PDB file of C-alpha atoms in Angstrom:
ATOM      1  CA  UNK A   1       0.000   0.000   0.000  1.00 46.00           C
ATOM      2  CA  UNK A   2       1.316   3.421  -0.957  1.00 47.00           C
ATOM      3  CA  UNK A   3       1.322   5.935   1.889  1.00 54.00           C
ATOM      4  CA  UNK A   4       2.028   9.529   0.823  1.00 49.00           C
ATOM      5  CA  UNK A   5       2.276  10.676   4.451  1.00 55.00           C
ATOM      6  CA  UNK A   6       5.213   8.327   5.018  1.00 55.00           C
ATOM      7  CA  UNK A   7       6.939   9.620   1.885  1.00 56.00           C
ATOM      8  CA  UNK A   8       6.474  13.244   2.969  1.00 55.00           C
ATOM      9  CA  UNK A   9       7.780  12.490   6.456  1.00 72.00           C
ATOM     10  CA  UNK A  10      10.789  10.654   5.038  1.00 83.00           C
ATOM     11  CA  UNK A  11      11.496  13.515   2.646  1.00 81.00           C
ATOM     12  CA  UNK A  12      11.238  16.050   5.474  1.00 87.00           C
ATOM     13  CA  UNK A  13      13.569  13.910   7.609  1.00 89.00           C
ATOM     14  CA  UNK A  14      16.037  13.753   4.710  1.00 87.00           C
ATOM     15  CA  UNK A  15      15.913  17.537   4.331  1.00 90.00           C
ATOM     16  CA  UNK A  16      16.577  18.064   8.035  1.00 93.00           C
ATOM     17  CA  UNK A  17      19.480  15.621   8.045  1.00 93.00           C
ATOM     18  CA  UNK A  18      21.021  17.102   4.903  1.00 92.00           C
ATOM     19  CA  UNK A  19      20.661  20.639   6.254  1.00 96.00           C
ATOM     20  CA  UNK A  20      22.324  19.736   9.543  1.00 96.00           C
ATOM     21  CA  UNK A  21      25.140  18.019   7.703  1.00 95.00           C
ATOM     22  CA  UNK A  22      25.729  20.874   5.255  1.00 96.00           C
ATOM     23  CA  UNK A  23      25.537  23.507   8.014  1.00 97.00           C
ATOM     24  CA  UNK A  24      28.174  21.657  10.029  1.00 97.00           C
ATOM     25  CA  UNK A  25      30.382  21.278   6.969  1.00 97.00           C
ATOM     26  CA  UNK A  26      29.942  24.974   6.150  1.00 97.00           C
ATOM     27  CA  UNK A  27      30.986  25.924   9.699  1.00 97.00           C
ATOM     28  CA  UNK A  28      34.137  23.894   9.097  1.00 96.00           C
ATOM     29  CA  UNK A  29      34.974  25.830   5.932  1.00 96.00           C
ATOM     30  CA  UNK A  30      33.393  23.592   3.281  1.00 97.00           C
ATOM     31  CA  UNK A  31      31.916  25.579   0.404  1.00 97.00           C
ATOM     32  CA  UNK A  32      28.507  24.603  -0.987  1.00 97.00           C
ATOM     33  CA  UNK A  33      27.576  25.113  -4.637  1.00 97.00           C
ATOM     34  CA  UNK A  34      24.467  24.537  -6.760  1.00 95.00           C
ATOM     35  CA  UNK A  35      24.941  24.643 -10.529  1.00 93.00           C
ATOM     36  CA  UNK A  36      28.292  26.383 -10.095  1.00 94.00           C
ATOM     37  CA  UNK A  37      27.028  29.142  -7.783  1.00 96.00           C
ATOM     38  CA  UNK A  38      28.051  29.410  -4.124  1.00 97.00           C
ATOM     39  CA  UNK A  39      24.954  29.046  -1.937  1.00 97.00           C
ATOM     40  CA  UNK A  40      23.923  28.718   1.675  1.00 97.00           C
ATOM     41  CA  UNK A  41      23.191  25.182   2.912  1.00 97.00           C
ATOM     42  CA  UNK A  42      19.435  25.887   3.082  1.00 96.00           C
ATOM     43  CA  UNK A  43      19.449  26.877  -0.603  1.00 95.00           C
ATOM     44  CA  UNK A  44      21.186  23.657  -1.592  1.00 95.00           C
ATOM     45  CA  UNK A  45      18.721  21.573   0.395  1.00 94.00           C
ATOM     46  CA  UNK A  46      15.704  23.311  -1.113  1.00 91.00           C
ATOM     47  CA  UNK A  47      16.871  22.421  -4.633  1.00 87.00           C
ATOM     48  CA  UNK A  48      18.567  19.087  -4.147  1.00 85.00           C
ATOM     49  CA  UNK A  49      16.389  17.239  -1.632  1.00 80.00           C
ATOM     50  CA  UNK A  50      12.977  16.644  -3.165  1.00 76.00           C
ATOM     51  CA  UNK A  51      11.136  13.886  -4.959  1.00 67.00           C
ATOM     52  CA  UNK A  52      12.571  13.124  -8.375  1.00 75.00           C
ATOM     53  CA  UNK A  53      15.421  15.579  -7.782  1.00 72.00           C
ATOM     54  CA  UNK A  54      17.606  16.050 -10.853  1.00 86.00           C
ATOM     55  CA  UNK A  55      20.579  17.008  -8.632  1.00 90.00           C
ATOM     56  CA  UNK A  56      23.590  14.933  -7.677  1.00 90.00           C
ATOM     57  CA  UNK A  57      26.099  15.806  -4.952  1.00 92.00           C
ATOM     58  CA  UNK A  58      29.810  15.684  -5.689  1.00 95.00           C
ATOM     59  CA  UNK A  59      32.289  15.982  -2.848  1.00 96.00           C
ATOM     60  CA  UNK A  60      35.551  17.741  -3.757  1.00 97.00           C
ATOM     61  CA  UNK A  61      38.537  16.751  -1.629  1.00 97.00           C
ATOM     62  CA  UNK A  62      41.639  18.841  -1.028  1.00 96.00           C
ATOM     63  CA  UNK A  63      45.249  17.694  -0.975  1.00 96.00           C
ATOM     64  CA  UNK A  64      44.951  16.675   2.688  1.00 95.00           C
ATOM     65  CA  UNK A  65      41.951  14.448   1.970  1.00 95.00           C
ATOM     66  CA  UNK A  66      39.433  16.739   3.647  1.00 95.00           C
ATOM     67  CA  UNK A  67      36.209  17.779   1.919  1.00 96.00           C
ATOM     68  CA  UNK A  68      36.620  21.330   0.574  1.00 97.00           C
ATOM     69  CA  UNK A  69      33.428  21.653  -1.479  1.00 98.00           C
ATOM     70  CA  UNK A  70      30.061  20.020  -1.945  1.00 97.00           C
ATOM     71  CA  UNK A  71      28.777  20.654  -5.455  1.00 97.00           C
ATOM     72  CA  UNK A  72      25.172  19.927  -6.452  1.00 94.00           C
ATOM     73  CA  UNK A  73      24.814  19.811 -10.210  1.00 92.00           C
ATOM     74  CA  UNK A  74      21.718  19.154 -12.279  1.00 89.00           C
ATOM     75  CA  UNK A  75      21.811  15.773 -13.955  1.00 89.00           C
ATOM     76  CA  UNK A  76      20.514  15.840 -17.484  1.00 82.00           C
ATOM     77  CA  UNK A  77      19.602  12.915 -19.653  1.00 72.00           C
ATOM     78  CA  UNK A  78      20.867  12.584 -23.172  1.00 56.00           C
TER      79      UNK A  78
END
């Protein structure tokens, strides 16, 4: 049985978790981008965490192996 309320709750939980994660990363100096533009964590979450999201996260690591950037880019189909 399909339960839309469960899906909405799970999506909201995912948004909260992603926001907390990106905010913590941002506090530690990690830059967040959406389609090549620097954004606040809340802006990235609003675009990237939704049903049928066309966005994919890429984590860019520096020379020391630490995450320096999180880049959300729209995935397009050919």
